[in-house]
Amino acid sequence: MPDLSDAIKILRKEIEDVRSSLKNKENALRVLEEMYAKEAGYAPENTGGAISAEGLIDLSAVQDEKRSSRVTFIDSVRDVISRFGDQEFSVVHTEFAFNKLGIEIPGNTPRSRISAALGKLEKEGFIEITEEGSGNTPNRYRLRRESIATKEEAPGQ
């Protein structure tokens, strides 16, 4: 029969894991809310008079949003790597940045998903491969100069 103190330790560990997971999800939610607010042109906590005394929302106070307001995984990767500036990066660096920002990467193979997204962004011309990897050596990427300039010129970023 297992010792009662072992059972307590196991339960504590499980609770800590759940708390950690919840914290990561809360951070991811905060980041997504900020991204959505920036994209839609408003901050949820500051409606700026867009809600009337009757509780009606004045939609003219909100900038038109894109047809697709769904944030895709590639959009998240684009946002994360745009924070790297002119530094070279790899899949591992991108995964590290996701974790630091508290964004959970869906699926069982996060590095594979990141790698596929980086491949699409490279084909799009958003990033360029600076060093072709092979075997245990990963590909290294860098934002294209135009992407960095666009990021710096964009208002409010």
Short mmCIF file of N, CA and C in Angstrom, two decimals:
data_model
loop_
_atom_site.label_atom_id
_atom_site.label_comp_id
_atom_site.label_asym_id
_atom_site.label_seq_id
_atom_site.Cartn_x
_atom_site.Cartn_y
_atom_site.Cartn_z
N MET A 1 0.85 -1.18 0.00
CA MET A 1 0.00 0.00 0.00
C MET A 1 0.89 1.25 0.00
N PRO A 2 0.61 2.22 -0.91
CA PRO A 2 1.46 3.40 -0.98
C PRO A 2 1.35 4.25 0.29
N ASP A 3 2.44 4.87 0.60
CA ASP A 3 2.52 5.75 1.77
C ASP A 3 1.63 6.97 1.52
N LEU A 4 0.95 7.43 2.56
CA LEU A 4 0.05 8.58 2.45
C LEU A 4 0.81 9.83 2.03
N SER A 5 2.03 10.02 2.50
CA SER A 5 2.81 11.20 2.12
C SER A 5 3.15 11.18 0.63
N ASP A 6 3.33 9.98 0.06
CA ASP A 6 3.58 9.88 -1.39
C ASP A 6 2.33 10.31 -2.17
N ALA A 7 1.17 9.90 -1.68
CA ALA A 7 -0.09 10.28 -2.33
C ALA A 7 -0.27 11.79 -2.29
N ILE A 8 0.08 12.40 -1.18
CA ILE A 8 -0.02 13.86 -1.05
C ILE A 8 0.93 14.54 -2.03
N LYS A 9 2.15 14.04 -2.13
CA LYS A 9 3.14 14.61 -3.05
C LYS A 9 2.66 14.51 -4.49
N ILE A 10 2.10 13.37 -4.83
CA ILE A 10 1.61 13.16 -6.20
C ILE A 10 0.47 14.12 -6.50
N LEU A 11 -0.47 14.26 -5.56
CA LEU A 11 -1.60 15.16 -5.76
C LEU A 11 -1.14 16.61 -5.85
N ARG A 12 -0.19 17.01 -5.01
CA ARG A 12 0.36 18.37 -5.08
C ARG A 12 0.97 18.64 -6.45
N LYS A 13 1.73 17.67 -6.95
CA LYS A 13 2.39 17.80 -8.25
C LYS A 13 1.35 17.96 -9.35
N GLU A 14 0.27 17.17 -9.30
CA GLU A 14 -0.80 17.27 -10.29
C GLU A 14 -1.46 18.65 -10.24
N ILE A 15 -1.70 19.16 -9.04
CA ILE A 15 -2.32 20.48 -8.88
C ILE A 15 -1.40 21.56 -9.44
N GLU A 16 -0.11 21.47 -9.17
CA GLU A 16 0.85 22.44 -9.70
C GLU A 16 0.89 22.41 -11.22
N ASP A 17 0.82 21.21 -11.79
CA ASP A 17 0.80 21.07 -13.25
C ASP A 17 -0.44 21.74 -13.84
N VAL A 18 -1.59 21.54 -13.20
CA VAL A 18 -2.83 22.15 -13.68
C VAL A 18 -2.75 23.67 -13.55
N ARG A 19 -2.22 24.16 -12.44
CA ARG A 19 -2.06 25.61 -12.26
C ARG A 19 -1.15 26.19 -13.33
N SER A 20 -0.06 25.50 -13.60
CA SER A 20 0.88 25.96 -14.62
C SER A 20 0.22 26.00 -15.99
N SER A 21 -0.52 24.97 -16.31
CA SER A 21 -1.23 24.92 -17.59
C SER A 21 -2.26 26.05 -17.68
N LEU A 22 -2.99 26.28 -16.58
CA LEU A 22 -3.98 27.35 -16.55
C LEU A 22 -3.30 28.71 -16.74
N LYS A 23 -2.17 28.90 -16.09
CA LYS A 23 -1.43 30.16 -16.22
C LYS A 23 -1.01 30.38 -17.67
N ASN A 24 -0.52 29.32 -18.32
CA ASN A 24 -0.13 29.43 -19.73
C ASN A 24 -1.33 29.78 -20.60
N LYS A 25 -2.47 29.16 -20.33
CA LYS A 25 -3.66 29.44 -21.12
C LYS A 25 -4.16 30.87 -20.88
N GLU A 26 -4.08 31.35 -19.64
CA GLU A 26 -4.48 32.73 -19.34
C GLU A 26 -3.57 33.71 -20.06
N ASN A 27 -2.26 33.43 -20.09
CA ASN A 27 -1.32 34.29 -20.81
C ASN A 27 -1.62 34.28 -22.30
N ALA A 28 -1.90 33.11 -22.85
CA ALA A 28 -2.23 32.99 -24.26
C ALA A 28 -3.50 33.78 -24.58
N LEU A 29 -4.50 33.67 -23.71
CA LEU A 29 -5.75 34.41 -23.89
C LEU A 29 -5.49 35.91 -23.88
N ARG A 30 -4.67 36.38 -22.93
CA ARG A 30 -4.35 37.80 -22.85
C ARG A 30 -3.69 38.28 -24.14
N VAL A 31 -2.73 37.51 -24.65
CA VAL A 31 -2.03 37.89 -25.88
C VAL A 31 -3.00 37.93 -27.05
N LEU A 32 -3.85 36.90 -27.16
CA LEU A 32 -4.82 36.87 -28.26
C LEU A 32 -5.82 38.02 -28.17
N GLU A 33 -6.26 38.35 -26.94
CA GLU A 33 -7.17 39.48 -26.77
C GLU A 33 -6.52 40.78 -27.19
N GLU A 34 -5.24 40.95 -26.83
CA GLU A 34 -4.52 42.16 -27.24
C GLU A 34 -4.36 42.23 -28.75
N MET A 35 -4.05 41.07 -29.37
CA MET A 35 -3.90 41.03 -30.83
C MET A 35 -5.23 41.37 -31.50
N TYR A 36 -6.32 40.79 -30.98
CA TYR A 36 -7.64 41.05 -31.56
C TYR A 36 -8.02 42.53 -31.39
N ALA A 37 -7.78 43.06 -30.22
CA ALA A 37 -8.13 44.46 -29.96
C ALA A 37 -7.36 45.38 -30.89
N LYS A 38 -6.08 45.08 -31.09
CA LYS A 38 -5.26 45.91 -31.97
C LYS A 38 -5.77 45.80 -33.41
N GLU A 39 -6.12 44.58 -33.83
CA GLU A 39 -6.58 44.34 -35.18
C GLU A 39 -7.95 44.98 -35.42
N ALA A 40 -8.82 44.91 -34.42
CA ALA A 40 -10.17 45.46 -34.56
C ALA A 40 -10.22 46.95 -34.29
N GLY A 41 -9.17 47.50 -33.70
CA GLY A 41 -9.11 48.93 -33.47
C GLY A 41 -9.74 49.41 -32.18
N TYR A 42 -9.85 48.56 -31.21
CA TYR A 42 -10.39 48.99 -29.92
C TYR A 42 -9.82 48.13 -28.81
N ALA A 43 -9.93 48.63 -27.61
CA ALA A 43 -9.53 47.86 -26.43
C ALA A 43 -10.80 47.49 -25.68
N PRO A 44 -11.00 46.20 -25.33
CA PRO A 44 -12.24 45.78 -24.68
C PRO A 44 -12.56 46.54 -23.40
N GLU A 45 -11.51 46.91 -22.62
CA GLU A 45 -11.80 47.57 -21.36
C GLU A 45 -12.09 49.06 -21.53
N ASN A 46 -11.84 49.62 -22.72
CA ASN A 46 -12.09 51.03 -22.95
C ASN A 46 -12.94 51.18 -24.20
N THR A 47 -14.24 51.25 -24.03
CA THR A 47 -15.14 51.29 -25.19
C THR A 47 -15.23 52.69 -25.77
N GLY A 48 -14.73 53.71 -25.08
CA GLY A 48 -14.69 55.07 -25.62
C GLY A 48 -16.05 55.59 -26.07
N GLY A 49 -17.09 55.32 -25.32
CA GLY A 49 -18.41 55.84 -25.66
C GLY A 49 -19.15 55.02 -26.70
N ALA A 50 -18.63 53.87 -27.05
CA ALA A 50 -19.27 53.04 -28.07
C ALA A 50 -20.52 52.35 -27.54
N ILE A 51 -20.71 52.33 -26.22
CA ILE A 51 -21.91 51.71 -25.63
C ILE A 51 -22.79 52.82 -25.08
N SER A 52 -24.05 52.82 -25.54
CA SER A 52 -24.98 53.86 -25.11
C SER A 52 -25.52 53.55 -23.73
N ALA A 53 -26.27 54.49 -23.16
CA ALA A 53 -26.87 54.31 -21.83
C ALA A 53 -27.86 53.15 -21.84
N GLU A 54 -28.45 52.86 -23.01
CA GLU A 54 -29.39 51.74 -23.11
C GLU A 54 -28.67 50.41 -23.27
N GLY A 55 -27.36 50.45 -23.38
CA GLY A 55 -26.59 49.23 -23.55
C GLY A 55 -26.37 48.83 -25.00
N LEU A 56 -26.81 49.70 -25.94
CA LEU A 56 -26.61 49.40 -27.35
C LEU A 56 -25.18 49.77 -27.75
N ILE A 57 -24.63 48.98 -28.64
CA ILE A 57 -23.26 49.20 -29.09
C ILE A 57 -23.29 49.95 -30.41
N ASP A 58 -22.58 51.07 -30.46
CA ASP A 58 -22.47 51.87 -31.67
C ASP A 58 -21.32 51.31 -32.51
N LEU A 59 -21.67 50.56 -33.54
CA LEU A 59 -20.64 49.92 -34.37
C LEU A 59 -19.86 50.90 -35.22
N SER A 60 -20.36 52.11 -35.41
CA SER A 60 -19.62 53.09 -36.19
C SER A 60 -18.36 53.54 -35.45
N ALA A 61 -18.31 53.30 -34.13
CA ALA A 61 -17.15 53.68 -33.35
C ALA A 61 -16.00 52.68 -33.48
N VAL A 62 -16.29 51.53 -34.10
CA VAL A 62 -15.28 50.49 -34.26
C VAL A 62 -14.83 50.47 -35.71
N GLN A 63 -13.53 50.43 -35.93
CA GLN A 63 -13.00 50.36 -37.29
C GLN A 63 -13.44 49.05 -37.93
N ASP A 64 -13.64 49.09 -39.24
CA ASP A 64 -13.98 47.84 -39.94
C ASP A 64 -12.84 46.86 -39.77
N GLU A 65 -13.22 45.62 -39.49
CA GLU A 65 -12.21 44.58 -39.34
C GLU A 65 -12.17 43.75 -40.61
N LYS A 66 -11.13 42.99 -40.75
CA LYS A 66 -10.99 42.12 -41.90
C LYS A 66 -12.14 41.12 -41.91
N ARG A 67 -12.42 40.58 -43.07
CA ARG A 67 -13.48 39.58 -43.20
C ARG A 67 -13.23 38.39 -42.27
N SER A 68 -12.00 37.93 -42.22
CA SER A 68 -11.68 36.79 -41.37
C SER A 68 -10.99 37.29 -40.11
N SER A 69 -11.71 37.24 -39.00
CA SER A 69 -11.13 37.71 -37.74
C SER A 69 -10.46 36.56 -36.99
N ARG A 70 -10.49 35.37 -37.59
CA ARG A 70 -9.88 34.21 -36.96
C ARG A 70 -8.37 34.32 -37.04
N VAL A 71 -7.71 34.19 -35.91
CA VAL A 71 -6.26 34.23 -35.87
C VAL A 71 -5.76 32.80 -36.08
N THR A 72 -5.02 32.61 -37.16
CA THR A 72 -4.51 31.28 -37.47
C THR A 72 -3.16 31.06 -36.79
N PHE A 73 -2.70 29.83 -36.81
CA PHE A 73 -1.41 29.52 -36.21
C PHE A 73 -0.29 30.26 -36.94
N ILE A 74 -0.40 30.35 -38.26
CA ILE A 74 0.63 31.08 -39.03
C ILE A 74 0.63 32.56 -38.64
N ASP A 75 -0.55 33.14 -38.38
CA ASP A 75 -0.61 34.52 -37.91
C ASP A 75 0.13 34.66 -36.58
N SER A 76 -0.05 33.68 -35.69
CA SER A 76 0.64 33.71 -34.40
C SER A 76 2.15 33.60 -34.59
N VAL A 77 2.59 32.71 -35.49
CA VAL A 77 4.02 32.56 -35.76
C VAL A 77 4.57 33.86 -36.34
N ARG A 78 3.82 34.45 -37.28
CA ARG A 78 4.26 35.72 -37.90
C ARG A 78 4.42 36.80 -36.83
N ASP A 79 3.46 36.88 -35.91
CA ASP A 79 3.54 37.88 -34.85
C ASP A 79 4.74 37.64 -33.93
N VAL A 80 4.96 36.39 -33.57
CA VAL A 80 6.07 36.06 -32.66
C VAL A 80 7.42 36.34 -33.32
N ILE A 81 7.62 35.88 -34.55
CA ILE A 81 8.93 36.05 -35.17
C ILE A 81 9.19 37.50 -35.58
N SER A 82 8.13 38.28 -35.75
CA SER A 82 8.35 39.69 -36.09
C SER A 82 8.99 40.44 -34.92
N ARG A 83 8.96 39.84 -33.74
CA ARG A 83 9.60 40.44 -32.56
C ARG A 83 11.10 40.16 -32.51
N PHE A 84 11.61 39.33 -33.43
CA PHE A 84 13.03 38.98 -33.42
C PHE A 84 13.89 40.05 -34.09
N GLY A 85 13.28 41.00 -34.80
CA GLY A 85 14.06 42.03 -35.48
C GLY A 85 14.92 41.41 -36.56
N ASP A 86 16.21 41.82 -36.62
CA ASP A 86 17.09 41.30 -37.66
C ASP A 86 17.96 40.13 -37.19
N GLN A 87 17.59 39.52 -36.06
CA GLN A 87 18.34 38.37 -35.55
C GLN A 87 18.00 37.11 -36.33
N GLU A 88 18.99 36.24 -36.48
CA GLU A 88 18.72 34.92 -37.05
C GLU A 88 18.00 34.08 -36.00
N PHE A 89 17.15 33.18 -36.46
CA PHE A 89 16.42 32.32 -35.52
C PHE A 89 16.15 30.97 -36.17
N SER A 90 15.76 30.03 -35.32
CA SER A 90 15.43 28.68 -35.78
C SER A 90 14.09 28.28 -35.18
N VAL A 91 13.68 27.06 -35.44
CA VAL A 91 12.43 26.53 -34.87
C VAL A 91 12.51 26.55 -33.35
N VAL A 92 13.66 26.19 -32.80
CA VAL A 92 13.82 26.15 -31.34
C VAL A 92 13.65 27.54 -30.74
N HIS A 93 14.22 28.56 -31.38
CA HIS A 93 14.06 29.94 -30.90
C HIS A 93 12.59 30.36 -30.92
N THR A 94 11.90 29.96 -31.98
CA THR A 94 10.49 30.32 -32.11
C THR A 94 9.66 29.64 -31.03
N GLU A 95 9.95 28.36 -30.78
CA GLU A 95 9.24 27.64 -29.72
C GLU A 95 9.50 28.30 -28.36
N PHE A 96 10.74 28.70 -28.12
CA PHE A 96 11.10 29.37 -26.87
C PHE A 96 10.29 30.67 -26.71
N ALA A 97 10.18 31.44 -27.79
CA ALA A 97 9.43 32.70 -27.74
C ALA A 97 7.95 32.44 -27.46
N PHE A 98 7.38 31.41 -28.08
CA PHE A 98 5.98 31.05 -27.81
C PHE A 98 5.80 30.76 -26.32
N ASN A 99 6.71 29.97 -25.76
CA ASN A 99 6.61 29.62 -24.34
C ASN A 99 6.75 30.85 -23.46
N LYS A 100 7.68 31.75 -23.79
CA LYS A 100 7.88 32.97 -22.99
C LYS A 100 6.66 33.88 -23.05
N LEU A 101 5.97 33.89 -24.19
CA LEU A 101 4.78 34.72 -24.33
C LEU A 101 3.53 34.03 -23.78
N GLY A 102 3.68 32.77 -23.36
CA GLY A 102 2.55 32.05 -22.79
C GLY A 102 1.56 31.56 -23.82
N ILE A 103 2.00 31.42 -25.06
CA ILE A 103 1.11 30.96 -26.12
C ILE A 103 1.29 29.46 -26.27
N GLU A 104 0.20 28.73 -26.13
CA GLU A 104 0.26 27.28 -26.24
C GLU A 104 0.22 26.88 -27.71
N ILE A 105 1.10 25.96 -28.07
CA ILE A 105 1.16 25.48 -29.44
C ILE A 105 0.31 24.22 -29.53
N PRO A 106 -0.74 24.25 -30.35
CA PRO A 106 -1.63 23.09 -30.42
C PRO A 106 -0.96 21.89 -31.06
N GLY A 107 -1.40 20.71 -30.71
CA GLY A 107 -0.90 19.49 -31.32
C GLY A 107 0.17 18.82 -30.50
N ASN A 108 0.53 17.61 -30.93
CA ASN A 108 1.53 16.82 -30.21
C ASN A 108 2.96 17.12 -30.63
N THR A 109 3.14 17.73 -31.78
CA THR A 109 4.49 17.99 -32.29
C THR A 109 4.65 19.48 -32.58
N PRO A 110 4.88 20.30 -31.55
CA PRO A 110 4.94 21.75 -31.75
C PRO A 110 6.05 22.18 -32.71
N ARG A 111 7.20 21.54 -32.65
CA ARG A 111 8.29 21.96 -33.53
C ARG A 111 7.98 21.67 -34.99
N SER A 112 7.28 20.59 -35.25
CA SER A 112 6.87 20.28 -36.63
C SER A 112 5.90 21.32 -37.14
N ARG A 113 4.96 21.72 -36.29
CA ARG A 113 3.99 22.76 -36.69
C ARG A 113 4.69 24.08 -36.95
N ILE A 114 5.65 24.43 -36.08
CA ILE A 114 6.39 25.68 -36.27
C ILE A 114 7.19 25.60 -37.56
N SER A 115 7.86 24.48 -37.79
CA SER A 115 8.67 24.30 -38.99
C SER A 115 7.82 24.45 -40.25
N ALA A 116 6.64 23.85 -40.26
CA ALA A 116 5.76 23.97 -41.42
C ALA A 116 5.32 25.42 -41.63
N ALA A 117 5.01 26.10 -40.54
CA ALA A 117 4.59 27.51 -40.63
C ALA A 117 5.74 28.38 -41.15
N LEU A 118 6.96 28.13 -40.66
CA LEU A 118 8.11 28.89 -41.13
C LEU A 118 8.35 28.63 -42.62
N GLY A 119 8.14 27.39 -43.05
CA GLY A 119 8.27 27.08 -44.47
C GLY A 119 7.29 27.87 -45.32
N LYS A 120 6.05 27.99 -44.85
CA LYS A 120 5.04 28.76 -45.58
C LYS A 120 5.40 30.25 -45.59
N LEU A 121 5.88 30.76 -44.46
CA LEU A 121 6.26 32.17 -44.39
C LEU A 121 7.48 32.46 -45.27
N GLU A 122 8.34 31.47 -45.44
CA GLU A 122 9.50 31.63 -46.33
C GLU A 122 9.02 31.67 -47.78
N LYS A 123 8.09 30.81 -48.14
CA LYS A 123 7.53 30.82 -49.51
C LYS A 123 6.78 32.13 -49.78
N GLU A 124 6.14 32.66 -48.72
CA GLU A 124 5.42 33.93 -48.82
C GLU A 124 6.36 35.11 -49.01
N GLY A 125 7.61 34.94 -48.60
CA GLY A 125 8.58 36.03 -48.70
C GLY A 125 8.68 36.86 -47.43
N PHE A 126 8.03 36.43 -46.37
CA PHE A 126 8.08 37.17 -45.10
C PHE A 126 9.44 36.97 -44.41
N ILE A 127 10.00 35.75 -44.55
CA ILE A 127 11.31 35.44 -43.98
C ILE A 127 12.17 34.81 -45.07
N GLU A 128 13.47 34.72 -44.78
CA GLU A 128 14.38 34.06 -45.71
C GLU A 128 15.25 33.08 -44.95
N ILE A 129 15.67 32.02 -45.63
CA ILE A 129 16.57 31.05 -45.03
C ILE A 129 17.99 31.61 -45.14
N THR A 130 18.67 31.70 -44.00
CA THR A 130 20.05 32.19 -44.01
C THR A 130 21.04 31.05 -44.00
N GLU A 131 20.61 29.90 -43.49
CA GLU A 131 21.48 28.72 -43.47
C GLU A 131 20.60 27.48 -43.61
N GLU A 132 20.86 26.74 -44.67
CA GLU A 132 20.11 25.51 -44.93
C GLU A 132 20.60 24.42 -43.99
N GLY A 133 19.71 23.87 -43.21
CA GLY A 133 20.09 22.83 -42.26
C GLY A 133 20.06 21.45 -42.89
N SER A 134 20.73 20.52 -42.22
CA SER A 134 20.66 19.13 -42.65
C SER A 134 21.01 18.25 -41.46
N GLY A 135 20.38 17.11 -41.37
CA GLY A 135 20.64 16.22 -40.24
C GLY A 135 20.23 16.88 -38.93
N ASN A 136 21.17 16.98 -38.00
CA ASN A 136 20.88 17.60 -36.70
C ASN A 136 21.03 19.11 -36.72
N THR A 137 21.45 19.68 -37.82
CA THR A 137 21.61 21.12 -37.94
C THR A 137 20.31 21.72 -38.49
N PRO A 138 19.67 22.60 -37.72
CA PRO A 138 18.38 23.15 -38.17
C PRO A 138 18.56 24.28 -39.18
N ASN A 139 17.51 24.54 -39.95
CA ASN A 139 17.48 25.72 -40.82
C ASN A 139 17.54 26.95 -39.92
N ARG A 140 18.18 28.00 -40.42
CA ARG A 140 18.19 29.28 -39.72
C ARG A 140 17.52 30.29 -40.63
N TYR A 141 16.74 31.17 -40.02
CA TYR A 141 15.94 32.12 -40.77
C TYR A 141 16.23 33.54 -40.30
N ARG A 142 15.75 34.49 -41.09
CA ARG A 142 15.81 35.90 -40.71
C ARG A 142 14.63 36.59 -41.41
N LEU A 143 14.07 37.57 -40.74
CA LEU A 143 13.01 38.35 -41.38
C LEU A 143 13.60 39.06 -42.59
N ARG A 144 12.84 39.14 -43.66
CA ARG A 144 13.31 39.90 -44.82
C ARG A 144 13.34 41.37 -44.43
N ARG A 145 14.23 42.10 -45.01
CA ARG A 145 14.39 43.54 -44.70
C ARG A 145 13.06 44.28 -44.83
N GLU A 146 12.28 43.94 -45.87
CA GLU A 146 10.99 44.61 -46.08
C GLU A 146 10.04 44.34 -44.91
N SER A 147 10.09 43.13 -44.35
CA SER A 147 9.22 42.77 -43.22
C SER A 147 9.58 43.58 -41.99
N ILE A 148 10.89 43.78 -41.76
CA ILE A 148 11.34 44.57 -40.60
C ILE A 148 10.91 46.01 -40.79
N ALA A 149 11.09 46.57 -41.99
CA ALA A 149 10.73 47.95 -42.25
C ALA A 149 9.23 48.15 -42.08
N THR A 150 8.42 47.21 -42.56
CA THR A 150 6.97 47.30 -42.41
C THR A 150 6.59 47.30 -40.94
N LYS A 151 7.21 46.45 -40.15
CA LYS A 151 6.93 46.35 -38.70
C LYS A 151 7.26 47.67 -38.02
N GLU A 152 8.40 48.29 -38.39
CA GLU A 152 8.82 49.55 -37.74
C GLU A 152 7.94 50.71 -38.15
N GLU A 153 7.44 50.69 -39.39
CA GLU A 153 6.62 51.81 -39.88
C GLU A 153 5.18 51.73 -39.43
N ALA A 154 4.73 50.52 -39.04
CA ALA A 154 3.33 50.34 -38.67
C ALA A 154 3.01 51.15 -37.42
N PRO A 155 1.91 51.93 -37.44
CA PRO A 155 1.56 52.74 -36.27
C PRO A 155 1.08 51.87 -35.12
N GLY A 156 1.45 52.26 -33.93
CA GLY A 156 0.98 51.59 -32.72
C GLY A 156 1.63 50.26 -32.44
N GLN A 157 2.75 49.98 -33.09
CA GLN A 157 3.40 48.70 -32.83
C GLN A 157 4.77 48.88 -32.29
#
